Short mmCIF file of C-alpha atoms in Angstrom, two decimals:
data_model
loop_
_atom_site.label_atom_id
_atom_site.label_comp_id
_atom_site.label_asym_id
_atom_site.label_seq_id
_atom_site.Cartn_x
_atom_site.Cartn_y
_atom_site.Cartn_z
CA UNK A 508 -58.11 73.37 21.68
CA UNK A 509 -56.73 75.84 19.16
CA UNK A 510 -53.68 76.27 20.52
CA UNK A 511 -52.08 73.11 19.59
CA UNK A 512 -52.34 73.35 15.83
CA UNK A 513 -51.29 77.42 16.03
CA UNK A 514 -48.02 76.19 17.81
CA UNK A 515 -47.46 73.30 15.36
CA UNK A 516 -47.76 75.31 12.44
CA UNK A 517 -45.63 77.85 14.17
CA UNK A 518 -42.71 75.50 14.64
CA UNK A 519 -42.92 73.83 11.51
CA UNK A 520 -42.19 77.47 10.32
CA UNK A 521 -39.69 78.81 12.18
CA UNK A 522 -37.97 75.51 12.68
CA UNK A 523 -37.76 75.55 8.96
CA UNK A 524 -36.54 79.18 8.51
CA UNK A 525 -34.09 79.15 11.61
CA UNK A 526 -32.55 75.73 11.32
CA UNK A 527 -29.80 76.71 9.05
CA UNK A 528 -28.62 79.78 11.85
CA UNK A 529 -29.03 77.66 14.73
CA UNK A 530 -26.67 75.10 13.30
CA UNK A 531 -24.22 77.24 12.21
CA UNK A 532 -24.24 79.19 15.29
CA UNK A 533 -24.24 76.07 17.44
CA UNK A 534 -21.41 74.31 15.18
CA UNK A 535 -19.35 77.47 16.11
CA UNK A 536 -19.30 76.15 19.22
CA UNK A 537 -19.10 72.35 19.11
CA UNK A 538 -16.84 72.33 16.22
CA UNK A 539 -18.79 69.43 14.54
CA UNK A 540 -21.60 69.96 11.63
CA UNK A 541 -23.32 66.41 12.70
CA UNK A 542 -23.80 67.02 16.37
CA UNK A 543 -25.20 70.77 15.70
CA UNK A 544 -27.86 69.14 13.21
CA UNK A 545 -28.78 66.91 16.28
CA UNK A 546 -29.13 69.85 18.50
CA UNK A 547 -30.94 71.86 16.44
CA UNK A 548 -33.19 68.95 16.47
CA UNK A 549 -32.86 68.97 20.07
CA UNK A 550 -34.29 72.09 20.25
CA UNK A 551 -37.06 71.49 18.31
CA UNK A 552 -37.95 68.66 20.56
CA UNK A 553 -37.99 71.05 22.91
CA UNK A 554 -40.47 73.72 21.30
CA UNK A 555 -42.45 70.55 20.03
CA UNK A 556 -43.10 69.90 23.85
CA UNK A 557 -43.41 73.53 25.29
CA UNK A 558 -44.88 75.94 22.29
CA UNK A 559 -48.21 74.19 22.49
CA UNK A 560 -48.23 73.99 26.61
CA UNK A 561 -46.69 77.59 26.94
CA UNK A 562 -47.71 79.71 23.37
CA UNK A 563 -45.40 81.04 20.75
CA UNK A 564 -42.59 82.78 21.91
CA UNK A 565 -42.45 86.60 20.70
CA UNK A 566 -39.39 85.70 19.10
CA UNK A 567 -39.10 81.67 18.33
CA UNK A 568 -36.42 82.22 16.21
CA UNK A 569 -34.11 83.62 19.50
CA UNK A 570 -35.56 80.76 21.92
CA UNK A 571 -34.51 77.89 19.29
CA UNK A 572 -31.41 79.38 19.00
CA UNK A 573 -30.59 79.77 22.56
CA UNK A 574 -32.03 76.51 23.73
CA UNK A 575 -30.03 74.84 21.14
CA UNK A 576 -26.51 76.73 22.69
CA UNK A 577 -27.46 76.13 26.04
CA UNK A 578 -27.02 72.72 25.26
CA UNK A 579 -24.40 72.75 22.74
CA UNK A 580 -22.66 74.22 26.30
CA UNK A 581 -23.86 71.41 28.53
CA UNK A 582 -22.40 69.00 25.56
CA UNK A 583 -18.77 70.58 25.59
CA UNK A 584 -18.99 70.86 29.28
CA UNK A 585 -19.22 66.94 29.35
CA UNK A 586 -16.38 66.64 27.20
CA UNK A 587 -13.20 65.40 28.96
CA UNK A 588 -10.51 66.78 26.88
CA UNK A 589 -12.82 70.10 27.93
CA UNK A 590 -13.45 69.90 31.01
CA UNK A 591 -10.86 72.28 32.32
CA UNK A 592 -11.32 74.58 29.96
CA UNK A 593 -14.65 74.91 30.24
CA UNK A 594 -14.88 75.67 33.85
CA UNK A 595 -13.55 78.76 33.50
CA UNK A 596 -15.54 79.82 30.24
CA UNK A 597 -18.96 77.79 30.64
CA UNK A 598 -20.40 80.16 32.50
CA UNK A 599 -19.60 82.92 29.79
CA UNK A 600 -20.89 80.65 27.32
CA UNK A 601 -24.15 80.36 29.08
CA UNK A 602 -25.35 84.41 28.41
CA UNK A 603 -22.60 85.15 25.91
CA UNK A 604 -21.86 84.58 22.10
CA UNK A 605 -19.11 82.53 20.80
CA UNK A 606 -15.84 84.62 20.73
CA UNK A 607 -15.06 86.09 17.89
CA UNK A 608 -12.38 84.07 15.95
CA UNK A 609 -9.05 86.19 15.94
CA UNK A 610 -9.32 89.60 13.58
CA UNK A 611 -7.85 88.45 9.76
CA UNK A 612 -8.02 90.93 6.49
CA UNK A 613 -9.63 87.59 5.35
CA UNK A 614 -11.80 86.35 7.40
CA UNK A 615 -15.61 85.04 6.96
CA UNK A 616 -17.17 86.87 9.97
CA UNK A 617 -20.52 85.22 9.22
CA UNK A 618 -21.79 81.92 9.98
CA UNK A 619 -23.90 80.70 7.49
CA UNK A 620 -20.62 81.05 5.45
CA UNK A 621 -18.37 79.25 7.66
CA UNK A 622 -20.80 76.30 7.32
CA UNK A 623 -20.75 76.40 3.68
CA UNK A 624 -17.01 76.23 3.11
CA UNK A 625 -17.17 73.64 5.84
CA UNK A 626 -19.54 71.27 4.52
CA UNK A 627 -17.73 72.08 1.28
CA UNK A 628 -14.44 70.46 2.68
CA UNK A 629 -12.99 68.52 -0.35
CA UNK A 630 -13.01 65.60 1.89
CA UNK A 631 -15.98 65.45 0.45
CA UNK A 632 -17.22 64.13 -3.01
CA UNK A 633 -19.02 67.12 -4.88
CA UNK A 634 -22.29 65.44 -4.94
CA UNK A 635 -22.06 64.74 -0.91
CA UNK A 636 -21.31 68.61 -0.37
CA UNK A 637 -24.01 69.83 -2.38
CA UNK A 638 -26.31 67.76 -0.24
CA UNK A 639 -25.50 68.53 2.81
CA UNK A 640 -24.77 71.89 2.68
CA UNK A 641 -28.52 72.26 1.24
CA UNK A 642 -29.59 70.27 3.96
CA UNK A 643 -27.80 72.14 6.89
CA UNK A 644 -27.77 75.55 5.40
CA UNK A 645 -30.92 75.36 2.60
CA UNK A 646 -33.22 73.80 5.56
CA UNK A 647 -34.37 71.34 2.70
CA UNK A 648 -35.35 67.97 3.29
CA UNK A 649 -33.97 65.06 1.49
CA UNK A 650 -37.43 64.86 -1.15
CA UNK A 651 -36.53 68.44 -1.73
CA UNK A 652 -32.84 68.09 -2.32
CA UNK A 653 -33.34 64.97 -4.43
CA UNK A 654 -36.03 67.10 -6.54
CA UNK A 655 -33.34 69.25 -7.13
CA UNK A 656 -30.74 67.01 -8.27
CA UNK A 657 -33.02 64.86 -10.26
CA UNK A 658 -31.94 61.61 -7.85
CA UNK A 659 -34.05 59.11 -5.77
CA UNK A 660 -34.51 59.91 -2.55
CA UNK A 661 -32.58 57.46 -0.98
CA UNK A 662 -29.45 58.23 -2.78
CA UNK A 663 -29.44 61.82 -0.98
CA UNK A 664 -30.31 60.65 2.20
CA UNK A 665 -27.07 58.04 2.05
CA UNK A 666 -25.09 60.80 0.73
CA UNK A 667 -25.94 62.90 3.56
CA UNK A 668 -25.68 60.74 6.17
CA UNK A 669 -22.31 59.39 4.48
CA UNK A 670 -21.30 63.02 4.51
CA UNK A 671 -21.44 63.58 7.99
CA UNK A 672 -20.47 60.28 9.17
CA UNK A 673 -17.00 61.42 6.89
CA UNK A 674 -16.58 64.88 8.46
CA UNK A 675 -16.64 63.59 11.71
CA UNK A 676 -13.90 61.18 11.21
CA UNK A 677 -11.58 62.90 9.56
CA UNK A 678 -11.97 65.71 12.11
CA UNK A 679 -12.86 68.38 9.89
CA UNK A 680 -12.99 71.51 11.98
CA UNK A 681 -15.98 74.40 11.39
CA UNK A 682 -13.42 76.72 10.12
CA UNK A 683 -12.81 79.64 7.37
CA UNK A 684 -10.56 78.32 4.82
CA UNK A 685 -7.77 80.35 3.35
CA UNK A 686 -5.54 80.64 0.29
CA UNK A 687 -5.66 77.29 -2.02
CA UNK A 688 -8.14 75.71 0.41
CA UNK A 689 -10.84 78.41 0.06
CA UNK A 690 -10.40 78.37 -3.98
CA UNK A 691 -10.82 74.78 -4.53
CA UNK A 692 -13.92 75.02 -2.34
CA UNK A 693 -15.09 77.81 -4.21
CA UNK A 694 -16.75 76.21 -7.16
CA UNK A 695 -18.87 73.99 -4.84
CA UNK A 696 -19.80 77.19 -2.69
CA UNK A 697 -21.22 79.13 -5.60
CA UNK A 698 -23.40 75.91 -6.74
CA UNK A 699 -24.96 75.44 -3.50
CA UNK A 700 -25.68 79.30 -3.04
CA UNK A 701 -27.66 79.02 -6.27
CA UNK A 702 -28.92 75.67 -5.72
CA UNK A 703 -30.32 77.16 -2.22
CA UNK A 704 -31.56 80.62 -4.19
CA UNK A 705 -33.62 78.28 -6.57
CA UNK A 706 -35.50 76.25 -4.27
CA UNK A 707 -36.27 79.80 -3.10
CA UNK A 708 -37.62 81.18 -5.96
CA UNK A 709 -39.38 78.10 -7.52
CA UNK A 710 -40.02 75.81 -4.59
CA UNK A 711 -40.41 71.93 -4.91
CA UNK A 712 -42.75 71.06 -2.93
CA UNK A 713 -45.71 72.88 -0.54
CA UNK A 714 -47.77 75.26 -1.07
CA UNK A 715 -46.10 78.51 -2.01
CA UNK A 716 -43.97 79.09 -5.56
CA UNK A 717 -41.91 81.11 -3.28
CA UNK A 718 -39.90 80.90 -0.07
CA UNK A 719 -38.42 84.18 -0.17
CA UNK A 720 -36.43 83.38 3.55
CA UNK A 721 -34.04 80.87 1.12
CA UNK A 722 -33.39 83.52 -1.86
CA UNK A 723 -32.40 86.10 0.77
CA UNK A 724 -30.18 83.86 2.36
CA UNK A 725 -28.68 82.81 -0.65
CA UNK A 726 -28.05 86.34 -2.12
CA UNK A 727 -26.89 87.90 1.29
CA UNK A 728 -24.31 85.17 0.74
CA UNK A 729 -23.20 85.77 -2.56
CA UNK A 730 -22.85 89.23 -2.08
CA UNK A 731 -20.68 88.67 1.32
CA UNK A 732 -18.48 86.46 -0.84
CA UNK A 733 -18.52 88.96 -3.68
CA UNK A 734 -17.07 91.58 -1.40
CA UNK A 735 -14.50 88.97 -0.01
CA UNK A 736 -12.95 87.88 -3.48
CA UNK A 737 -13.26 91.01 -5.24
CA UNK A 738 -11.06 89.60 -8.33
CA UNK A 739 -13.28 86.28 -8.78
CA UNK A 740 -15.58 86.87 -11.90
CA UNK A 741 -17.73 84.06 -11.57
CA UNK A 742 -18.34 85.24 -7.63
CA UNK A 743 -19.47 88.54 -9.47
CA UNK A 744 -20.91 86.74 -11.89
CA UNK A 745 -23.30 84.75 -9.32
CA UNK A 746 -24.97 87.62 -8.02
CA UNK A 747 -25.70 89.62 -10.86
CA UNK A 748 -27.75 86.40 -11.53
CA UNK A 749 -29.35 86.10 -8.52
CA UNK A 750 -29.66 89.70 -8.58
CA UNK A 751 -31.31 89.15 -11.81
CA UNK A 752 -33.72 86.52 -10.53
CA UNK A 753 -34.73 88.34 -7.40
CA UNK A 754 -35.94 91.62 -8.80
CA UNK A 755 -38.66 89.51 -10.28
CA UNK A 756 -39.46 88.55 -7.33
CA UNK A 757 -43.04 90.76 -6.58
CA UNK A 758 -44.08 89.84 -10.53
CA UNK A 759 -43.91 85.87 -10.26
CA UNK A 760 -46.96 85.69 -8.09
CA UNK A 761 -50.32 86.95 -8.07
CA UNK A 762 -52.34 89.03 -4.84
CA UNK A 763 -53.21 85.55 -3.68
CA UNK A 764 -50.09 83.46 -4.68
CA UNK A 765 -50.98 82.15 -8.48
CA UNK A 766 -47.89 81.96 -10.44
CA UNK A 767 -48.08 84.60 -13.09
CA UNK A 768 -46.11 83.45 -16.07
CA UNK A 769 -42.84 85.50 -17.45
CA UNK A 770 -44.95 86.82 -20.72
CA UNK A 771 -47.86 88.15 -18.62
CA UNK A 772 -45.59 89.83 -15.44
CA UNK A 773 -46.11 93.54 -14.78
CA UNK A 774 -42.65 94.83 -15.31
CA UNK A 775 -43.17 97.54 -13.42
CA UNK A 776 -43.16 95.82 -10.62
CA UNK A 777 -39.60 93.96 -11.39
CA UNK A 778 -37.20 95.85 -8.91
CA UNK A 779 -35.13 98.70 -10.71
CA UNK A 780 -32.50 98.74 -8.23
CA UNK A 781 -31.88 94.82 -8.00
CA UNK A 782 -31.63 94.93 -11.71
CA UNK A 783 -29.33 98.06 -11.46
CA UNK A 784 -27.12 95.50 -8.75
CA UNK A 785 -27.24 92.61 -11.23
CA UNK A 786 -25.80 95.02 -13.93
CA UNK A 787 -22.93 97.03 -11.90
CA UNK A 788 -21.71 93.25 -10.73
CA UNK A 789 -21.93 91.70 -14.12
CA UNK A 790 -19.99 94.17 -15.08
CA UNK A 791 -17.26 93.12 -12.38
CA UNK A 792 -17.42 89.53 -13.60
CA UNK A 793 -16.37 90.73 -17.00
CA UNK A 794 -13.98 92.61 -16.12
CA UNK A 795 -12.20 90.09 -13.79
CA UNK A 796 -12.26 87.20 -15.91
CA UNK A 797 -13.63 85.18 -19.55
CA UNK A 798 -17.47 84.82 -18.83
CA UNK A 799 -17.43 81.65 -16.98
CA UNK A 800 -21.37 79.19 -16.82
CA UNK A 801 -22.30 82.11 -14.01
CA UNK A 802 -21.77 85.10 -16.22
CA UNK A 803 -23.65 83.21 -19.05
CA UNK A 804 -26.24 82.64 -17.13
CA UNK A 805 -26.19 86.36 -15.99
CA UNK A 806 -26.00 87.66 -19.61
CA UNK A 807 -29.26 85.82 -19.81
CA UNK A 808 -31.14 87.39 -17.13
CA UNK A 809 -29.51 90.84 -18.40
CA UNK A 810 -31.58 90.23 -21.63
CA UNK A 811 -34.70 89.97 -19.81
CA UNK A 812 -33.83 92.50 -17.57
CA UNK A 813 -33.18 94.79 -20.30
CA UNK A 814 -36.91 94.16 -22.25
CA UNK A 815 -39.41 96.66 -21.16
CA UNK A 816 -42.30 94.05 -22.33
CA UNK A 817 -42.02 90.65 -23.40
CA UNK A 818 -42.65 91.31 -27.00
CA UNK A 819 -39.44 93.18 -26.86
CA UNK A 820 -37.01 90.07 -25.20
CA UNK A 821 -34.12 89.43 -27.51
CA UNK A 822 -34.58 85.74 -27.64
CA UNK A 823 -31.92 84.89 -30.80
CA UNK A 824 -29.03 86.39 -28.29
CA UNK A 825 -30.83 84.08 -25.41
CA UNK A 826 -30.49 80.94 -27.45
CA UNK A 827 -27.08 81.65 -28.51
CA UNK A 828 -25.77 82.47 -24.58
CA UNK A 829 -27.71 79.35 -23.97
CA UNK A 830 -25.84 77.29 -26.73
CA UNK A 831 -22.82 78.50 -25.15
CA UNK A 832 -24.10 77.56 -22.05
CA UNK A 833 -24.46 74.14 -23.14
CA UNK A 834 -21.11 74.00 -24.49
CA UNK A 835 -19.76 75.42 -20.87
CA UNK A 836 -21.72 73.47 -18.62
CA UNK A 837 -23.19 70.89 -20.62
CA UNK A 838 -27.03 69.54 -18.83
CA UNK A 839 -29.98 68.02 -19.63
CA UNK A 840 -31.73 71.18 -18.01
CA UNK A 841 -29.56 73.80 -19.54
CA UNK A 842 -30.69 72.10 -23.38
CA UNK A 843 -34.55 72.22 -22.07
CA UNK A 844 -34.03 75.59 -21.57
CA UNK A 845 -32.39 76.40 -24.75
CA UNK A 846 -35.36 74.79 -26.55
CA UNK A 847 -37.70 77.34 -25.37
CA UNK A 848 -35.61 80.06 -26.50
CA UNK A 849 -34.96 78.57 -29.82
CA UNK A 850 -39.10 77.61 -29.76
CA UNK A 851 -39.19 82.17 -29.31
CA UNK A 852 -36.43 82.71 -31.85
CA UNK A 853 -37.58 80.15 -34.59
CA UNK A 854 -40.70 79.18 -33.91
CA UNK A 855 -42.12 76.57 -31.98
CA UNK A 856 -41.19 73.57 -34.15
CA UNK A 857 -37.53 74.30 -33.93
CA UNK A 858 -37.65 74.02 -30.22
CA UNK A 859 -40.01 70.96 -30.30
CA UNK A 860 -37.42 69.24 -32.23
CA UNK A 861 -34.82 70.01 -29.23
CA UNK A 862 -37.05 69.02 -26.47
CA UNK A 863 -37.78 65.78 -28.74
CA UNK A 864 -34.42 64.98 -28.16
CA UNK A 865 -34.58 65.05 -24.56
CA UNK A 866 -37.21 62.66 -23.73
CA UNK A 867 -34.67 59.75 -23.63
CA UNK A 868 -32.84 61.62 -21.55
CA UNK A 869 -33.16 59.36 -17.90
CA UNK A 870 -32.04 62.55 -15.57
CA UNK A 871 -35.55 64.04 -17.05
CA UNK A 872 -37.46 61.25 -16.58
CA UNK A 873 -39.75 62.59 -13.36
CA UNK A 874 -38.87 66.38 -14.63
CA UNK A 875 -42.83 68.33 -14.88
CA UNK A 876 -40.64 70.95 -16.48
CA UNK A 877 -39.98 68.97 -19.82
CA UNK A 878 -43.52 67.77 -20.30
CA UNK A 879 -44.95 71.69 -19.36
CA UNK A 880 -42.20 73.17 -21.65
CA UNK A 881 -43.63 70.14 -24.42
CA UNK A 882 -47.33 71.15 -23.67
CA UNK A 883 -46.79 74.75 -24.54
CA UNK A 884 -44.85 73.81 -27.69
CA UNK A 885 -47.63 71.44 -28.74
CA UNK A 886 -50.16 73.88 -27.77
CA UNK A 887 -48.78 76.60 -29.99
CA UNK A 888 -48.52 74.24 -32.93
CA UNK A 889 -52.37 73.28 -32.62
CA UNK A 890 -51.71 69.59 -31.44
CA UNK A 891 -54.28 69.89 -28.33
CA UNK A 892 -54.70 66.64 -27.96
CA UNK A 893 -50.99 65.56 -27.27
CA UNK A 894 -50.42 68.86 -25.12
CA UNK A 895 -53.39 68.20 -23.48
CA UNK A 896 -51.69 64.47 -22.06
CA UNK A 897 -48.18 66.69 -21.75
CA UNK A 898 -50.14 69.19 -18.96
CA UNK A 899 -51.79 66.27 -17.09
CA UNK A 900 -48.46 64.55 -17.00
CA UNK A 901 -46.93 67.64 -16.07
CA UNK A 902 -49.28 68.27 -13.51
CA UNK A 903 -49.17 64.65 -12.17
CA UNK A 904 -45.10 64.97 -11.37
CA UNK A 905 -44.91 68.69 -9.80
CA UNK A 906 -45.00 68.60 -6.24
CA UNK A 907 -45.65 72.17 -5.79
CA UNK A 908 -49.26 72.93 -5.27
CA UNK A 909 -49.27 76.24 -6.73
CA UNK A 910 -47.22 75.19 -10.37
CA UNK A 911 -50.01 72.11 -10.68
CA UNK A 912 -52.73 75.01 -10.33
CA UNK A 913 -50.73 76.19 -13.37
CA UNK A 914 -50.61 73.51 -15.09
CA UNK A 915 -54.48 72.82 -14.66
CA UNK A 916 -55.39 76.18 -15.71
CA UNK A 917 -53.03 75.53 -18.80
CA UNK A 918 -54.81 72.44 -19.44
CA UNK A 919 -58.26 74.06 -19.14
CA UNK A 920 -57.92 76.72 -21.30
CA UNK A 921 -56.62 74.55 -24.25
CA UNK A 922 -59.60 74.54 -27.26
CA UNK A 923 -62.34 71.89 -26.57
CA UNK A 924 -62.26 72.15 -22.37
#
């Protein structure tokens, strides 16, 4: 009787960690970013009715991925403009990889890549590639993505399906774009890579902080694409930050999963060589270009980096690269942020003034962050009462289990609990 829920939990799991490989390896082959999604969720259809009657493969990860090829090969075998093709080659297909696409000084040889530029396609508004590109490649579901973006839900699921629905009939091939193509895709690229690295490393939903499987991912990526346009600084720029962010990594989280806040992190557990990475490739984004929102952003993690304790953090340079941030990149998210560095610099009723400002701000509206951040301000300035509604609010929106343990202990240790 145990072995159903095992299995269930098992390909919730994998399906949710190997769905972005099986449908980039599978759209190698069909040529079509839709019709891989559906047979990745073929596959899992598959595993849904087999895992539980069968066990756990010892590698789930290779049995999704081959069941979802098999028939990606029965599919293209069915085609008529295939068929002759095909009878040569299926067979091949069948025990085989793809063949390699032909050699180029250029070329993407990855495919996780190759489905980024390709759900990138400026066909494409930017909103639609961001979305689908986290969906297909980020694994996340539409709550998640829409989390992310700070939109209802059903405006990302239309924009996916919109997305797809527009690929498909403008024939956009699963290709490697080069020259022009490839640099006006590029700016897209970068956001999703972080976009995916972030839901990673501060997760919107469930019951971890951290899905480590997404900020690999995302930084194996930006460092692929870092060695492939050596002269683009904000490339560079990209992961040093991620570099940044990931050598925190082992701090963030306590034995048993508690979030452990920035000012109370053992630094001696932040990874030396990620944050020796982050530096030698900031270090190629300034010498490749003007510091671009990336290599702000960088800068900022480099201060951090650079503090041996918190007491030590230069926050009056953080709120400056953060005002230049603003000026850059100009968001609701980047100003919350600059409030808390201007609440370190000058005190916590500078910064209250800033995130003040923010509460009309409709993008923020179902944000836990600006209520937490507005807690801890009001907190520090002895107004427990009004922090005190700021945490439960705060605590009420988050749809991570282990940040509304946070908040709760926050809220509990205010004077008068």
């Amino acid at each position: 009787m145990e072995a159903q829920p095992t299995a269930a939990h098992a390909i919730e799991t994998v399906f949710r960690l190997e769905s972005p490989r099986v449908v980039a390896g599978v759209a190698r082959i069909v040529r079509d970013v839709g019709i891989a999604e559906e047979l990745a969720q073929d596959a899992l259809v598959a595993a849904l009715e087999r895992w539980p009657r069968d066990g756990v493969p010892d590698n789930p990860g290779a049995w999704l991925m081959a069941t979802a090829r098999h028939r990606a090969v029965d599919l293209v075998r069915r085609r008529e403009t295939y068929a002759r093709k095909l009878a040569e080659m299926g067979r091949d297909l069948e025990t085989t990889a793809p063949p390699e696409e032909p050699a180029d000084p250029e070329d993407i040889d990855d495919d996780l890549l190759r489905l980024v530029f390709t759900t990138c396609h400026p066909v494409l508004s930017t909103e639609a590639r961001t979305a689908l590109t986290l969906r297909l490649l980020g694994g996340l579901t539409t709550a998640e993505i829409a989390r992310a973006h700070l939109v209802p839900e059903p405006t990302i699921a239309q924009r996916i399906v919109r997305a797809k629905r527009t690929l498909a009939t403008k024939n956009v091939a699963f290709e490697v774009p080069y020259g022009p193509d490839r640099e006006a895709r590029l700016g897209s690229v970068l956001d999703v890579i972080y976009l995916i690295f972030n839901e990673g490393y501060a997760a919107t939903a469930g019951d971890d902080l951290l899905r480590p499987g997404l900020c690999e991912d995302a930084l194996r990526l930006a460092r692929v694409l870092s060695a492939l346009m050596p002269k683009e600084s904000e490339v560079h720029a990209l992961t040093s930050l991620l570099e940044f962010q990931a050598s925190r990594t082992a701090a963030r989280t306590g034995p048993d999963g508690t979030p452990v806040l920035l000012k109370d992190q053992n630094r001696r557990r932040w990874n030396r060589m990620l944050i020796a990475r982050g530096i030698r490739a900031l270090g190629r984004a300034d010498a490749t270009g003007a510091p671009g929102p990336y290599a702000l952003q960088a800068a900022i993690a480099a201060c951090h980096a650079h503090a041996y304790t918190y007491e030590e953090t230069d926050w009056r340079t953080i709120a400056t690269l953060y005002g230049l941030l603003a000026t850059r990149a100009p968001s609701p998210v980047v100003e919350l942020n600059r409030a808390v560095a201007v609440s370190m610099a000058e005190g916590p009723a500078e910064g209250l003034k800033l995130v003040d400002a923010l509460t009309a701000e409709s993008a923020l509206r179902d944000y836990h962050l600006l209520p937490s951040v507005r807690g801890d301000l009001l907190a520090r300035l002895g107004r427990t009462a009004e922090a005190r509604e700021e945490f439960v609010r705060a605590a009420e929106l988050t749809r991570n289990e282990r940040e509304r343990q946070l908040l709760n202990a926050k809220l509990h240790s205010l004077p008068g609990q």
